[in-house]
Each structure stands twice: as structure tokens, then as C-alpha cells.
Amino acid sequence: MKTKKISNEVKFVISFSIIAVANFFFNYISDFFDWGIPLDTIGTMAVAMECGYFPGIFVAFLTNIFEMIREPMIAYVMVVNVSIAACTTYFYKKHLFKKIPYIILFIFIAALFSCTFEALLVMDTGAGIEDDFFKFRGELGVGEAFIATFSYRFFKHIIDKTISLFGAMLLIKITPEKIKERANNYGWMQKPISHEQMKKIARVATAKKSISNRIMGVVVIVCIAITISFMGISHKLFLEIMKDDYGKQSRSYAELVAAEIDGDMVEEYLEKGQKASGYLDVQSTLERIYHSSDKIKYIYVYQVQSDGCHVVFDVETPDTPAQEVESVVVLDPVLEDQKEILISGKEIDTFEDNCEYGHLITTYAPVYNSKGECVCYGCVDVDLSRVLEQDLNFIYRVLSLGVGFLILIIAWCLWLSKYHLIYPINALVYRANQFDFSDEDARRKNMEKIRDLDIHTGTEIENIYFAFLQVVEESMVNFTYLQIKSEQMNRLQMGLIYVLADLVENRDSSTGDHIRKTAAYVDIILRKMK
């Protein structure tokens, strides 16, 4: 039994992997001829319509796995294909594909969902699907990119989903019935039951509180809890890693700035400003450092004294004009407790500051003169707003992956619970409720119907089935034995009645035979009437 089960599972995976490879092939052909439409859901839709939720979702999942080999970013589109598979199954089970308006509605919903998701991916410069449009996305703002992508891709997705849906219908039509029957019957852990019989069984065997609903509730809650926990942990780790990376970059840039400053010339810079020898050359070098990275928000050189920060250099930015040389600015409140350390010329750690100038990571790198004295600090502010944007994109990616896996896990658990638990129990309950004890032929036929269930889940449900079967068989034997004994008791009772009648009425030969004659007449009359 166990070997057979493993073999069936291997066949299941291999069969649907072949369909996923076919999806991948259609997508590859589309890319090769630059059609601009994915065509990777034809097999998914066909399986979803013919085999149900989990097989369709499983094919969508495998398709994405194969496509990730060629383009890793396709991983974030998994939720789209998985959702389309679930939607296809729902429309098919409700017989909505037999009506043109519902076909149009399905195509519109699938195209809208796919297109919206792709447009959202444009907002993340590290993700997206390659086509002619995305080459120009860097020249557009976020809102413009979203609208432009949506309008550009929506019509293509309409074409893609139309071709995929009708291609799936054609694929189902030309598939031999034996193959479709095997695919439909894979999940059954008993003799397959028709859709009409399942409806009848569900009406009779439905409990007040369904195990299926409870299992689904538990699985959904657990999956959501795990997803939220995973997202929270990932979010925290991502921020910590990115802040640490930006902090290291801030220190590298600050040390580079400090290296460009001649510590022996700082006093002359403060005294003469731009007229000091080499001042403009250093200023030009600092500007080049500023423009070398879009992560740098501000570059400046301060000499910290008791009355505040004396400006030595300050690079002008698009949103902030440069401070004049020797002007005094207030020390950042975040550094108030480290003021004496800075005045004494000691080094401080990189720090994070969320102020009116933005969310920044700042590094003060000391500048030393030839005597080894710290005469000022080369300061660099790295903009953390980019990290926050990347964090949102990261959460979006994790969410898209998490929801895709969430749908797959929920479908798998419901699949297992239905075929391994709900259907066998309901079928057993239905046969038990319909058991007819009226005569031996009826009992025999009902017993054959119970045996015909052939439940082979390999779990406790199978043990219950065989235990029930054994109890019913023993009950049948005991019932027949009791019937025989009951008939014997009835004959014995009638014999006693006759004997007592003889004792009471046996005064003469004619009177003594009266009861026997009356009983015989009644028997003859009743038989004739029957």
C-alpha cells in the first residue's frame, strides 16, 4: 500500500511538472519572437479547470520555479499565476465559462490583476519584467511610471489571458478521456465518487461544525501568523543590515573627505576662506566626492568649539545653500552629550539622526595636523530615505512571495483534508445512515456498497473503515442468528398455546378440536385474501 502511494505521488509531480515545462516553453517562444505576452498560464488554466484548486495552483507554482531559472525576478510574480489558477477553478466549478459575459469578466479580472502587479513592480528599480517600456522607466516619476506601465501592459494582458483561456479549453477538449479520468481520480483515497453523489452525501452527512472549515481556519490563521512573523523579522533584519551598510559607506566617504584636508592649513582656511592657498582645489574635490554617489546628502567640514561648529568647508546641494566659511552653526542636538569629546578632538561613532534635513546617517572623521592633533572633522550625511524606500520594496517582495506560498499551502492542506479525511468519513456516514435491515437481500446489497467504498488512506480513517466493516459483518451474522432463534421461539410459543388450549377445552372430542379448526380456517382465509 505504501509503495503504491509513493508511486502515485511521483506520477502526480512528474505529470504536472511536464505541464509546467510546457508553460515555460510557451513563455520562451513568446520571448523569442518578442510578442510581449507571457503565455505561461495555458497549462495552468487547463489543469485548474479539469483537476481543481490544488493541482492548478501547483502547476502555477512549478511554472514560476522553472521560469526563475531564466529570470530570478519572476519569483515575485508567483502570486499572480497562483491567484489566476484559483480564480479559473472557481469560474469553472460554477459553470461560468459557459456564458460569454463571465468569460469577458474573467479575462478582465486576470488582466487587471496581472497588470496592476507589474505596474507596482516598476516602483522598485531592482524588479520588473523586461520589455521595451521598462527601458525608459528611469526617466519617469513613480506615479508616471505606474500609469504608463498600466496603460502599456493592460491591452497585452487582455490578449494573453484570452489566448490562454481558449487555449486551455482546446487542450481539455483534445485530451483523451482516460488521461482526464486519471488526473481527476488521483487524489481519491477510496473509490471515486461522482459530483452528483458527492452533493447527495454532503446533504446527508454534513455536521453542525465541519472539520473542513476548522482545518481551513487553523491553516489560514497559522499561515498568516507565520507570514506576518517572517515579514516582521525580515523587515527588522533588512533595516539593520542596510543601516549598517550605509553607516560603513558614510564612514568611508567621511574618511575620504578627511584625507583631502590638509590639517596644517585649517587655521588659514578659517582665517582667509576661499582666498587661502589651495582652498578652492579642496572645495572642488569635495564637490566631486559629493556627486560621485547619490547616497550622499551633505558634505561639510566643521571645527567644533565651545560656541558651536565653525564651518571650514560646506558643499552646496540643490536644496541647501553652502554655509559661509567661519560661520558658526549650532551643534546637532543628537551630539550634545558628546560635545566635549568633539572639542577635545576624539573620534565618535557613526550615528543616525532624523531631523528637519531628513533621515540621515552621519559620520564625523577627524582631520589631523602634522603634530597629530585633531583640528576639525570631515563630515558626511548619507540619506536613509533610500533605505526606507528599499525597505518598502523589500516588504512588497516578501509579501508577494509569502502570499503565493500561502495560497499554495492552504490549497494543499484543503486537498489533503478533503481526500484523506472529509470525503471518506462522509461516504462512510452516508452508507451507515442508508443501511437497510428489512430483509437478507437488502442487507447483503448494503454490505456490498460499504465494501465498495474501498477506503485506503493509510491513516486512522482506514482503520476506522475496516473496524466499521468488521462490526457490520458481525452484526449481519448476529442479526441472522437472532432471526432464526426468533422464528424458533415463535413456533415454540404457538405449540404451547395449542397444548394449553387442549388442556382447557378438551372436554369432548368435538370441542377439543374447535380451536385447531378455527385456526386452520383463519389460516386458509388469510392466505386466500393475500
Short mmCIF file of C-alpha atoms in Angstrom, two decimals:
data_model
loop_
_atom_site.label_atom_id
_atom_site.label_comp_id
_atom_site.label_asym_id
_atom_site.label_seq_id
_atom_site.Cartn_x
_atom_site.Cartn_y
_atom_site.Cartn_z
CA MET A 1 0.00 0.00 0.00
CA LYS A 2 2.77 2.47 0.94
CA THR A 3 4.73 1.76 -2.25
CA LYS A 4 1.66 2.42 -4.36
CA LYS A 5 1.01 5.72 -2.61
CA ILE A 6 4.58 6.96 -3.15
CA SER A 7 4.41 5.88 -6.79
CA ASN A 8 1.19 7.85 -7.32
CA GLU A 9 2.71 10.95 -5.76
CA VAL A 10 5.75 10.67 -8.01
CA LYS A 11 3.47 10.31 -11.05
CA PHE A 12 1.49 13.34 -9.88
CA VAL A 13 4.61 15.53 -9.60
CA ILE A 14 6.07 14.29 -12.90
CA SER A 15 2.80 14.77 -14.82
CA PHE A 16 2.22 18.31 -13.62
CA SER A 17 5.92 19.16 -13.99
CA ILE A 18 5.56 18.31 -17.69
CA ILE A 19 2.65 20.76 -17.94
CA ALA A 20 4.72 23.41 -16.11
CA VAL A 21 7.56 22.85 -18.58
CA ALA A 22 5.03 23.34 -21.41
CA ASN A 23 4.04 26.67 -19.81
CA PHE A 24 7.71 27.62 -19.65
CA PHE A 25 8.12 26.64 -23.31
CA PHE A 26 5.18 28.83 -24.39
CA ASN A 27 6.67 31.75 -22.45
CA TYR A 28 10.09 31.14 -24.01
CA ILE A 29 8.60 31.09 -27.53
CA SER A 30 6.80 34.39 -26.80
CA ASP A 31 10.03 35.99 -25.59
CA PHE A 32 11.99 34.60 -28.53
CA PHE A 33 9.63 36.21 -31.07
CA ASP A 34 9.25 39.32 -28.88
CA TRP A 35 5.44 39.10 -28.73
CA GLY A 36 5.33 40.84 -25.35
CA ILE A 37 2.76 38.45 -23.83
CA PRO A 38 3.68 35.74 -21.26
CA LEU A 39 1.52 32.80 -22.49
CA ASP A 40 2.61 30.89 -19.38
CA THR A 41 -0.84 30.11 -17.94
CA ILE A 42 -2.34 27.88 -20.67
CA GLY A 43 -1.44 24.62 -18.91
CA THR A 44 -2.24 26.14 -15.51
CA MET A 45 -5.78 27.06 -16.58
CA ALA A 46 -6.35 23.65 -18.19
CA VAL A 47 -5.30 21.77 -15.04
CA ALA A 48 -7.24 24.16 -12.79
CA MET A 49 -10.42 23.58 -14.79
CA GLU A 50 -10.08 19.81 -15.07
CA CYS A 51 -8.46 18.85 -11.73
CA GLY A 52 -9.36 21.58 -9.23
CA TYR A 53 -7.71 24.14 -6.99
CA PHE A 54 -4.56 22.44 -5.71
CA PRO A 55 -3.36 20.83 -8.98
CA GLY A 56 -3.87 24.14 -10.83
CA ILE A 57 -2.07 26.13 -8.14
CA PHE A 58 0.70 23.51 -8.01
CA VAL A 59 1.28 23.82 -11.77
CA ALA A 60 1.41 27.63 -11.44
CA PHE A 61 3.96 27.24 -8.65
CA LEU A 62 6.15 24.85 -10.67
CA THR A 63 5.93 27.13 -13.72
CA ASN A 64 7.32 30.01 -11.69
CA ILE A 65 10.09 27.81 -10.32
CA PHE A 66 11.18 26.89 -13.87
CA GLU A 67 10.93 30.49 -15.09
CA MET A 68 13.03 31.68 -12.13
CA ILE A 69 15.96 29.72 -13.57
CA ARG A 70 15.94 32.08 -16.56
CA GLU A 71 14.81 35.24 -14.75
CA PRO A 72 15.03 35.28 -10.91
CA MET A 73 12.71 38.29 -10.61
CA ILE A 74 9.82 36.13 -11.88
CA ALA A 75 9.64 34.79 -8.31
CA TYR A 76 7.73 37.92 -7.32
CA VAL A 77 5.04 37.22 -9.94
CA MET A 78 4.17 33.88 -8.33
CA VAL A 79 1.17 35.33 -6.51
CA VAL A 80 -0.32 36.41 -9.87
CA ASN A 81 -0.21 32.98 -11.52
CA VAL A 82 -1.32 31.20 -8.35
CA SER A 83 -4.30 33.56 -7.99
CA ILE A 84 -5.24 33.10 -11.65
CA ALA A 85 -5.25 29.31 -11.13
CA ALA A 86 -7.58 29.63 -8.12
CA CYS A 87 -9.86 32.05 -9.99
CA THR A 88 -10.00 29.71 -13.01
CA THR A 89 -11.10 26.78 -10.83
CA TYR A 90 -13.81 28.87 -9.18
CA PHE A 91 -15.28 30.06 -12.50
CA TYR A 92 -15.16 26.54 -13.95
CA LYS A 93 -16.79 24.83 -10.95
CA LYS A 94 -19.60 27.39 -11.03
CA HIS A 95 -20.09 26.71 -14.79
CA LEU A 96 -19.47 30.40 -15.55
CA PHE A 97 -17.31 29.73 -18.61
CA LYS A 98 -20.45 28.63 -20.45
CA LYS A 99 -21.60 32.27 -20.54
CA ILE A 100 -19.82 34.90 -22.66
CA PRO A 101 -20.24 37.80 -20.14
CA TYR A 102 -18.50 35.75 -17.43
CA ILE A 103 -15.69 34.80 -19.83
CA ILE A 104 -15.14 38.51 -20.52
CA LEU A 105 -15.28 39.22 -16.79
CA PHE A 106 -12.66 36.55 -16.05
CA ILE A 107 -10.30 37.85 -18.75
CA PHE A 108 -10.72 41.41 -17.46
CA ILE A 109 -10.06 40.42 -13.81
CA ALA A 110 -6.98 38.34 -14.69
CA ALA A 111 -5.55 41.08 -16.92
CA LEU A 112 -6.27 43.80 -14.35
CA PHE A 113 -4.61 41.88 -11.53
CA SER A 114 -1.54 40.96 -13.62
CA CYS A 115 -1.13 44.46 -14.99
CA THR A 116 -1.52 46.16 -11.60
CA PHE A 117 1.07 43.87 -10.08
CA GLU A 118 3.57 44.57 -12.86
CA ALA A 119 2.96 48.31 -12.54
CA LEU A 120 3.72 48.07 -8.83
CA LEU A 121 6.97 46.29 -9.64
CA VAL A 122 8.04 49.30 -11.72
CA MET A 123 8.20 51.29 -8.48
CA ASP A 124 11.10 49.04 -7.45
CA THR A 125 14.08 49.73 -9.72
CA GLY A 126 15.50 46.31 -8.87
CA ALA A 127 12.50 44.37 -10.16
CA GLY A 128 10.23 44.26 -13.16
CA ILE A 129 9.60 42.40 -16.38
CA GLU A 130 11.83 43.27 -19.27
CA ASP A 131 10.17 44.83 -22.32
CA ASP A 132 10.52 47.95 -24.44
CA PHE A 133 8.73 50.15 -21.94
CA PHE A 134 10.85 49.35 -18.89
CA LYS A 135 13.95 50.65 -20.63
CA PHE A 136 12.59 54.15 -20.12
CA ARG A 137 11.26 53.76 -16.61
CA GLY A 138 14.23 55.57 -15.03
CA GLU A 139 13.18 58.80 -16.78
CA LEU A 140 9.72 58.78 -15.18
CA GLY A 141 8.46 59.51 -11.69
CA VAL A 142 6.87 56.77 -9.62
CA GLY A 143 3.28 57.83 -10.39
CA GLU A 144 4.03 58.38 -14.07
CA ALA A 145 5.78 55.03 -14.31
CA PHE A 146 2.83 53.23 -12.71
CA ILE A 147 0.25 54.82 -15.04
CA ALA A 148 2.42 54.40 -18.13
CA THR A 149 3.13 50.76 -17.35
CA PHE A 150 -0.51 50.04 -16.63
CA SER A 151 -1.73 51.57 -19.88
CA TYR A 152 1.07 49.92 -21.87
CA ARG A 153 0.65 46.42 -20.46
CA PHE A 154 -3.11 46.15 -19.90
CA PHE A 155 -4.04 45.54 -23.55
CA LYS A 156 -1.27 42.94 -23.88
CA HIS A 157 -2.57 41.11 -20.81
CA ILE A 158 -6.08 41.10 -22.28
CA ILE A 159 -4.68 39.36 -25.36
CA ASP A 160 -2.58 36.99 -23.24
CA LYS A 161 -5.44 35.90 -20.97
CA THR A 162 -7.82 35.48 -23.93
CA ILE A 163 -5.37 33.24 -25.81
CA SER A 164 -4.53 31.32 -22.60
CA LEU A 165 -8.17 30.68 -21.66
CA PHE A 166 -9.29 29.46 -25.07
CA GLY A 167 -6.04 27.53 -25.47
CA ALA A 168 -6.75 25.78 -22.16
CA MET A 169 -10.31 24.94 -23.28
CA LEU A 170 -8.94 23.48 -26.54
CA LEU A 171 -6.35 21.49 -24.61
CA ILE A 172 -9.06 19.96 -22.40
CA LYS A 173 -11.18 19.12 -25.43
CA ILE A 174 -8.42 17.22 -27.27
CA THR A 175 -7.11 15.40 -24.18
CA PRO A 176 -8.21 11.71 -24.14
CA GLU A 177 -10.87 10.83 -21.57
CA LYS A 178 -8.68 8.20 -19.92
CA ILE A 179 -5.97 10.75 -19.16
CA LYS A 180 -8.53 13.21 -17.79
CA GLU A 181 -10.09 10.46 -15.67
CA ARG A 182 -6.71 9.51 -14.19
CA ALA A 183 -5.92 13.13 -13.42
CA ASN A 184 -9.29 13.64 -11.75
CA ASN A 185 -9.07 10.43 -9.73
CA TYR A 186 -5.53 10.88 -8.43
CA GLY A 187 -6.49 12.40 -5.10
CA TRP A 188 -9.12 9.84 -4.12
CA MET A 189 -8.20 7.61 -1.18
CA GLN A 190 -11.24 5.45 -1.94
CA LYS A 191 -13.35 4.53 -4.94
CA PRO A 192 -14.01 7.84 -6.78
CA ILE A 193 -17.44 9.39 -6.26
CA SER A 194 -19.25 11.42 -8.90
CA HIS A 195 -20.06 15.08 -8.38
CA GLU A 196 -23.79 14.34 -8.05
CA GLN A 197 -23.15 11.62 -5.46
CA MET A 198 -20.87 13.98 -3.52
CA LYS A 199 -23.67 16.54 -3.34
CA LYS A 200 -26.10 13.90 -2.08
CA ILE A 201 -23.60 12.65 0.51
CA ALA A 202 -22.84 16.19 1.66
CA ARG A 203 -26.55 16.88 2.28
CA VAL A 204 -26.95 13.75 4.40
CA ALA A 205 -23.57 13.63 6.16
CA THR A 206 -22.96 17.34 6.87
CA ALA A 207 -22.21 18.00 10.55
CA LYS A 208 -23.09 21.13 12.52
CA LYS A 209 -19.41 22.09 12.70
CA SER A 210 -17.46 20.93 9.63
CA ILE A 211 -13.94 19.57 10.14
CA SER A 212 -13.04 21.05 6.76
CA ASN A 213 -13.93 24.57 7.91
CA ARG A 214 -11.99 24.11 11.14
CA ILE A 215 -8.94 22.81 9.31
CA MET A 216 -9.10 25.69 6.84
CA GLY A 217 -9.46 28.20 9.68
CA VAL A 218 -6.49 26.78 11.57
CA VAL A 219 -4.31 26.57 8.44
CA VAL A 220 -5.15 30.13 7.36
CA ILE A 221 -4.50 31.55 10.85
CA VAL A 222 -1.21 29.67 11.21
CA CYS A 223 -0.03 30.64 7.71
CA ILE A 224 -0.93 34.30 8.23
CA ALA A 225 0.78 34.30 11.63
CA ILE A 226 3.92 32.75 10.15
CA THR A 227 3.87 35.19 7.22
CA ILE A 228 3.48 38.22 9.50
CA SER A 229 6.22 36.96 11.82
CA PHE A 230 8.52 36.25 8.89
CA MET A 231 7.83 39.67 7.40
CA GLY A 232 8.46 41.38 10.74
CA ILE A 233 11.75 39.55 11.30
CA SER A 234 12.82 40.08 7.67
CA HIS A 235 11.93 43.77 7.89
CA LYS A 236 13.98 44.23 11.06
CA LEU A 237 16.99 42.31 9.73
CA PHE A 238 16.82 44.14 6.40
CA LEU A 239 16.83 47.55 8.09
CA GLU A 240 19.69 46.57 10.39
CA ILE A 241 21.78 45.25 7.51
CA MET A 242 21.07 48.24 5.27
CA LYS A 243 21.72 50.78 8.04
CA ASP A 244 24.97 49.02 8.87
CA ASP A 245 25.94 49.09 5.19
CA TYR A 246 25.03 52.78 4.84
CA GLY A 247 26.92 53.52 8.06
CA LYS A 248 30.05 51.89 6.62
CA GLN A 249 29.64 53.88 3.41
CA SER A 250 29.16 57.08 5.40
CA ARG A 251 32.39 56.42 7.30
CA SER A 252 34.28 55.61 4.08
CA TYR A 253 33.14 58.86 2.45
CA ALA A 254 33.91 60.86 5.62
CA GLU A 255 37.40 59.39 5.85
CA LEU A 256 37.90 60.21 2.15
CA VAL A 257 36.85 63.81 2.84
CA ALA A 258 39.14 63.99 5.86
CA ALA A 259 42.04 62.69 3.77
CA GLU A 260 41.61 65.58 1.32
CA ILE A 261 42.00 68.20 4.06
CA ASP A 262 45.48 69.46 4.99
CA GLY A 263 45.29 69.73 8.79
CA ASP A 264 48.08 72.29 8.89
CA MET A 265 46.05 74.63 6.63
CA VAL A 266 42.76 74.55 8.59
CA GLU A 267 43.52 77.73 10.59
CA GLU A 268 44.41 79.58 7.40
CA TYR A 269 41.21 78.30 5.76
CA LEU A 270 39.21 79.65 8.69
CA GLU A 271 41.02 82.97 8.57
CA LYS A 272 41.16 83.69 4.83
CA GLY A 273 38.35 81.46 3.47
CA GLN A 274 38.39 81.00 -0.31
CA LYS A 275 41.46 83.26 -0.58
CA ALA A 276 43.55 80.73 1.29
CA SER A 277 46.03 78.76 -0.78
CA GLY A 278 44.52 75.57 -2.18
CA TYR A 279 41.07 76.20 -0.66
CA LEU A 280 39.20 76.16 -3.98
CA ASP A 281 41.00 73.00 -5.08
CA VAL A 282 39.88 71.20 -1.91
CA GLN A 283 36.35 72.59 -2.38
CA SER A 284 36.29 71.24 -5.93
CA THR A 285 37.49 67.83 -4.76
CA LEU A 286 34.75 67.68 -2.10
CA GLU A 287 32.14 68.55 -4.73
CA ARG A 288 33.38 65.70 -6.92
CA ILE A 289 33.07 63.32 -3.95
CA TYR A 290 29.51 64.60 -3.38
CA HIS A 291 28.50 63.97 -6.99
CA SER A 292 30.15 60.53 -7.05
CA SER A 293 27.28 58.93 -5.13
CA ASP A 294 23.54 59.62 -4.98
CA LYS A 295 23.55 58.33 -1.39
CA ILE A 296 25.46 61.35 -0.08
CA LYS A 297 23.15 64.12 1.08
CA TYR A 298 25.58 66.59 2.65
CA ILE A 299 29.36 67.04 2.88
CA TYR A 300 30.86 69.60 5.24
CA VAL A 301 33.96 70.18 7.38
CA TYR A 302 33.48 71.50 10.94
CA GLN A 303 35.78 72.59 13.69
CA VAL A 304 33.92 72.03 16.91
CA GLN A 305 34.47 74.65 19.62
CA SER A 306 32.62 75.59 22.79
CA ASP A 307 30.48 78.20 20.97
CA GLY A 308 29.42 75.77 18.21
CA CYS A 309 30.61 74.33 14.92
CA HIS A 310 32.87 76.59 12.83
CA VAL A 311 32.41 75.93 9.12
CA VAL A 312 35.64 75.15 7.25
CA PHE A 313 34.07 73.71 4.07
CA ASP A 314 30.46 73.15 3.02
CA VAL A 315 29.36 71.67 -0.31
CA GLU A 316 26.29 73.31 -1.79
CA THR A 317 23.35 70.99 -2.61
CA PRO A 318 20.22 71.53 -4.73
CA ASP A 319 18.06 72.07 -1.64
CA THR A 320 20.56 73.68 0.75
CA PRO A 321 22.98 76.58 0.02
CA ALA A 322 26.54 76.30 1.35
CA GLN A 323 27.42 77.85 4.69
CA GLU A 324 29.96 80.67 4.70
CA VAL A 325 33.48 79.87 5.89
CA GLU A 326 33.99 80.67 9.60
CA SER A 327 30.23 80.92 10.18
CA VAL A 328 29.11 79.17 13.32
CA VAL A 329 26.26 76.67 13.36
CA VAL A 330 24.59 75.01 16.31
CA LEU A 331 25.84 71.53 17.10
CA ASP A 332 23.32 68.81 16.28
CA PRO A 333 21.20 68.12 19.41
CA VAL A 334 21.93 64.42 18.96
CA LEU A 335 25.61 65.19 19.67
CA GLU A 336 25.03 67.44 22.65
CA ASP A 337 26.19 64.77 25.12
CA GLN A 338 29.35 64.23 23.02
CA LYS A 339 30.26 67.89 22.64
CA GLU A 340 33.26 67.72 24.98
CA ILE A 341 34.57 64.66 23.16
CA LEU A 342 34.41 66.52 19.83
CA ILE A 343 36.02 69.63 21.30
CA SER A 344 38.87 67.50 22.64
CA GLY A 345 39.37 66.11 19.11
CA LYS A 346 38.46 62.49 19.77
CA GLU A 347 36.69 60.20 17.34
CA ILE A 348 32.97 59.34 17.76
CA ASP A 349 30.80 56.56 16.37
CA THR A 350 28.59 56.95 13.31
CA PHE A 351 25.09 57.98 14.40
CA GLU A 352 21.56 58.10 13.00
CA ASP A 353 19.57 61.33 13.03
CA ASN A 354 16.01 62.07 11.91
CA CYS A 355 15.86 65.85 11.70
CA GLU A 356 14.50 68.66 9.54
CA TYR A 357 17.09 67.88 6.86
CA GLY A 358 15.92 64.27 6.54
CA HIS A 359 16.61 60.82 7.89
CA LEU A 360 20.39 60.66 7.90
CA ILE A 361 23.35 58.56 8.96
CA THR A 362 26.25 60.83 9.84
CA THR A 363 29.96 60.24 10.35
CA TYR A 364 32.50 62.69 11.78
CA ALA A 365 36.00 61.69 10.62
CA PRO A 366 38.81 63.57 12.43
CA VAL A 367 41.35 65.62 10.45
CA TYR A 368 44.85 65.69 11.97
CA ASN A 369 47.69 68.14 11.51
CA SER A 370 51.36 67.25 11.28
CA LYS A 371 51.58 67.20 15.09
CA GLY A 372 48.87 64.51 15.32
CA GLU A 373 46.30 66.95 16.73
CA CYS A 374 42.68 66.81 15.60
CA VAL A 375 41.94 70.24 14.12
CA CYS A 376 38.50 69.58 12.55
CA TYR A 377 36.14 66.88 11.31
CA GLY A 378 35.24 65.78 7.80
CA CYS A 379 31.50 65.12 7.96
CA VAL A 380 29.26 63.17 5.59
CA ASP A 381 25.47 62.70 5.83
CA VAL A 382 24.13 59.68 3.94
CA ASP A 383 20.44 59.81 3.07
CA LEU A 384 18.43 56.99 4.69
CA SER A 385 15.24 57.76 2.77
CA ARG A 386 16.52 55.48 0.02
CA VAL A 387 16.81 52.70 2.60
CA LEU A 388 13.22 53.26 3.66
CA GLU A 389 12.10 53.04 0.01
CA GLN A 390 14.10 49.86 -0.42
CA ASP A 391 12.56 48.55 2.79
CA LEU A 392 9.06 49.11 1.37
CA ASN A 393 10.07 47.36 -1.84
CA PHE A 394 11.58 44.53 0.20
CA ILE A 395 8.36 44.15 2.21
CA TYR A 396 6.40 44.18 -1.05
CA ARG A 397 8.58 41.41 -2.47
CA VAL A 398 8.36 39.33 0.70
CA LEU A 399 4.58 39.84 0.76
CA SER A 400 4.20 38.77 -2.88
CA LEU A 401 6.27 35.64 -2.24
CA GLY A 402 4.52 34.96 1.08
CA VAL A 403 1.01 35.25 -0.36
CA GLY A 404 1.93 32.93 -3.25
CA PHE A 405 3.22 30.28 -0.86
CA LEU A 406 0.29 30.93 1.49
CA ILE A 407 -2.25 30.15 -1.24
CA LEU A 408 -0.30 27.03 -2.24
CA ILE A 409 -0.12 25.73 1.36
CA ILE A 410 -3.81 26.42 2.04
CA ALA A 411 -4.84 24.66 -1.19
CA TRP A 412 -2.60 21.69 -0.35
CA CYS A 413 -3.97 21.34 3.20
CA LEU A 414 -7.57 21.55 1.97
CA TRP A 415 -6.78 18.99 -0.73
CA LEU A 416 -5.36 16.58 1.84
CA SER A 417 -8.17 17.13 4.34
CA LYS A 418 -10.87 16.56 1.73
CA TYR A 419 -9.48 13.42 0.14
CA HIS A 420 -7.85 11.90 3.23
CA LEU A 421 -10.47 12.87 5.81
CA ILE A 422 -13.72 14.58 4.79
CA TYR A 423 -14.75 12.51 1.77
CA PRO A 424 -14.01 9.08 3.37
CA ILE A 425 -15.82 9.99 6.61
CA ASN A 426 -18.84 11.47 4.81
CA ALA A 427 -19.11 8.46 2.50
CA LEU A 428 -18.93 6.09 5.48
CA VAL A 429 -21.56 8.06 7.40
CA TYR A 430 -23.81 8.15 4.34
CA ARG A 431 -23.63 4.37 3.85
CA ALA A 432 -24.28 3.79 7.55
CA ASN A 433 -27.36 6.04 7.50
CA GLN A 434 -28.69 4.36 4.35
CA PHE A 435 -28.24 0.79 5.61
CA ASP A 436 -31.43 -1.28 5.13
CA PHE A 437 -32.11 -4.16 7.59
CA SER A 438 -35.52 -5.07 6.16
CA ASP A 439 -34.53 -8.41 4.59
CA GLU A 440 -31.48 -10.53 3.89
CA ASP A 441 -31.13 -9.43 0.24
CA ALA A 442 -31.22 -5.72 1.22
CA ARG A 443 -28.66 -6.30 3.96
CA ARG A 444 -26.36 -8.11 1.55
CA LYS A 445 -26.58 -5.32 -1.05
CA ASN A 446 -25.89 -2.63 1.56
CA MET A 447 -22.92 -4.59 2.81
CA GLU A 448 -21.51 -4.71 -0.73
CA LYS A 449 -21.94 -0.93 -1.03
CA ILE A 450 -19.87 -0.40 2.13
CA ARG A 451 -17.16 -2.74 0.85
CA ASP A 452 -17.28 -0.91 -2.48
CA LEU A 453 -16.11 2.32 -0.78
CA ASP A 454 -12.58 0.81 -0.73
CA ILE A 455 -11.13 3.42 1.64
CA HIS A 456 -7.32 3.19 1.64
CA THR A 457 -6.00 6.40 3.20
CA GLY A 458 -3.28 4.53 5.10
CA THR A 459 -4.23 6.51 8.22
CA GLU A 460 -6.55 6.10 11.22
CA ILE A 461 -9.50 6.71 8.86
CA GLU A 462 -8.69 3.46 7.05
CA ASN A 463 -8.52 1.67 10.44
CA ILE A 464 -11.94 3.06 11.34
CA TYR A 465 -13.30 1.92 7.97
CA PHE A 466 -12.13 -1.67 8.41
CA ALA A 467 -13.25 -1.73 12.05
CA PHE A 468 -16.69 -0.49 10.96
CA LEU A 469 -16.75 -3.07 8.18
CA GLN A 470 -15.95 -5.83 10.66
CA VAL A 471 -18.62 -4.64 13.11
CA VAL A 472 -21.26 -4.53 10.36
CA GLU A 473 -20.33 -8.02 9.13
CA GLU A 474 -20.54 -9.43 12.65
CA SER A 475 -23.82 -7.60 13.18
CA MET A 476 -25.16 -9.21 9.99
CA VAL A 477 -24.26 -12.69 11.30
CA ASN A 478 -25.76 -11.95 14.72
CA PHE A 479 -28.87 -10.44 13.12
CA THR A 480 -29.43 -13.59 11.02
CA TYR A 481 -28.84 -15.80 14.07
CA LEU A 482 -31.37 -13.79 16.10
CA GLN A 483 -33.92 -14.04 13.31
CA ILE A 484 -33.60 -17.86 13.29
CA LYS A 485 -33.92 -18.01 17.08
CA SER A 486 -36.92 -15.65 16.94
CA GLU A 487 -38.69 -17.90 14.44
CA GLN A 488 -37.95 -20.94 16.66
CA MET A 489 -39.37 -19.11 19.66
CA ASN A 490 -42.49 -18.20 17.72
CA ARG A 491 -43.05 -21.84 16.74
CA LEU A 492 -42.48 -22.96 20.32
CA GLN A 493 -44.91 -20.33 21.58
CA MET A 494 -47.61 -21.46 19.15
CA GLY A 495 -47.08 -25.10 20.20
CA LEU A 496 -47.52 -24.14 23.88
CA ILE A 497 -50.70 -22.27 23.08
CA TYR A 498 -52.13 -25.32 21.35
CA VAL A 499 -51.19 -27.56 24.30
CA LEU A 500 -52.84 -25.18 26.80
CA ALA A 501 -55.90 -24.96 24.58
CA ASP A 502 -56.13 -28.76 24.59
CA LEU A 503 -55.96 -28.81 28.39
CA VAL A 504 -58.64 -26.14 28.78
CA GLU A 505 -61.06 -27.14 26.02
CA ASN A 506 -60.57 -30.94 25.83
CA ARG A 507 -63.93 -31.90 27.49
CA ASP A 508 -65.12 -33.87 24.44
CA SER A 509 -63.67 -34.73 21.04
CA SER A 510 -65.60 -32.12 19.04
CA THR A 511 -64.98 -29.21 21.48
CA GLY A 512 -61.32 -30.08 21.87
CA ASP A 513 -60.75 -29.72 18.14
CA HIS A 514 -62.57 -26.37 17.96
CA ILE A 515 -59.50 -24.12 18.41
CA ARG A 516 -57.46 -26.15 15.89
CA LYS A 517 -60.24 -25.98 13.32
CA THR A 518 -60.76 -22.26 13.87
CA ALA A 519 -57.00 -21.61 13.49
CA ALA A 520 -56.93 -23.68 10.30
CA TYR A 521 -59.94 -21.79 8.84
CA VAL A 522 -58.38 -18.42 9.69
CA ASP A 523 -55.10 -19.51 8.09
CA ILE A 524 -56.88 -20.61 4.89
CA ILE A 525 -58.93 -17.39 4.70
CA LEU A 526 -55.89 -15.13 5.22
CA ARG A 527 -53.80 -16.99 2.64
CA LYS A 528 -56.62 -16.69 0.08
CA MET A 529 -57.02 -12.99 0.88
CA LYS A 530 -53.27 -12.46 0.44
#
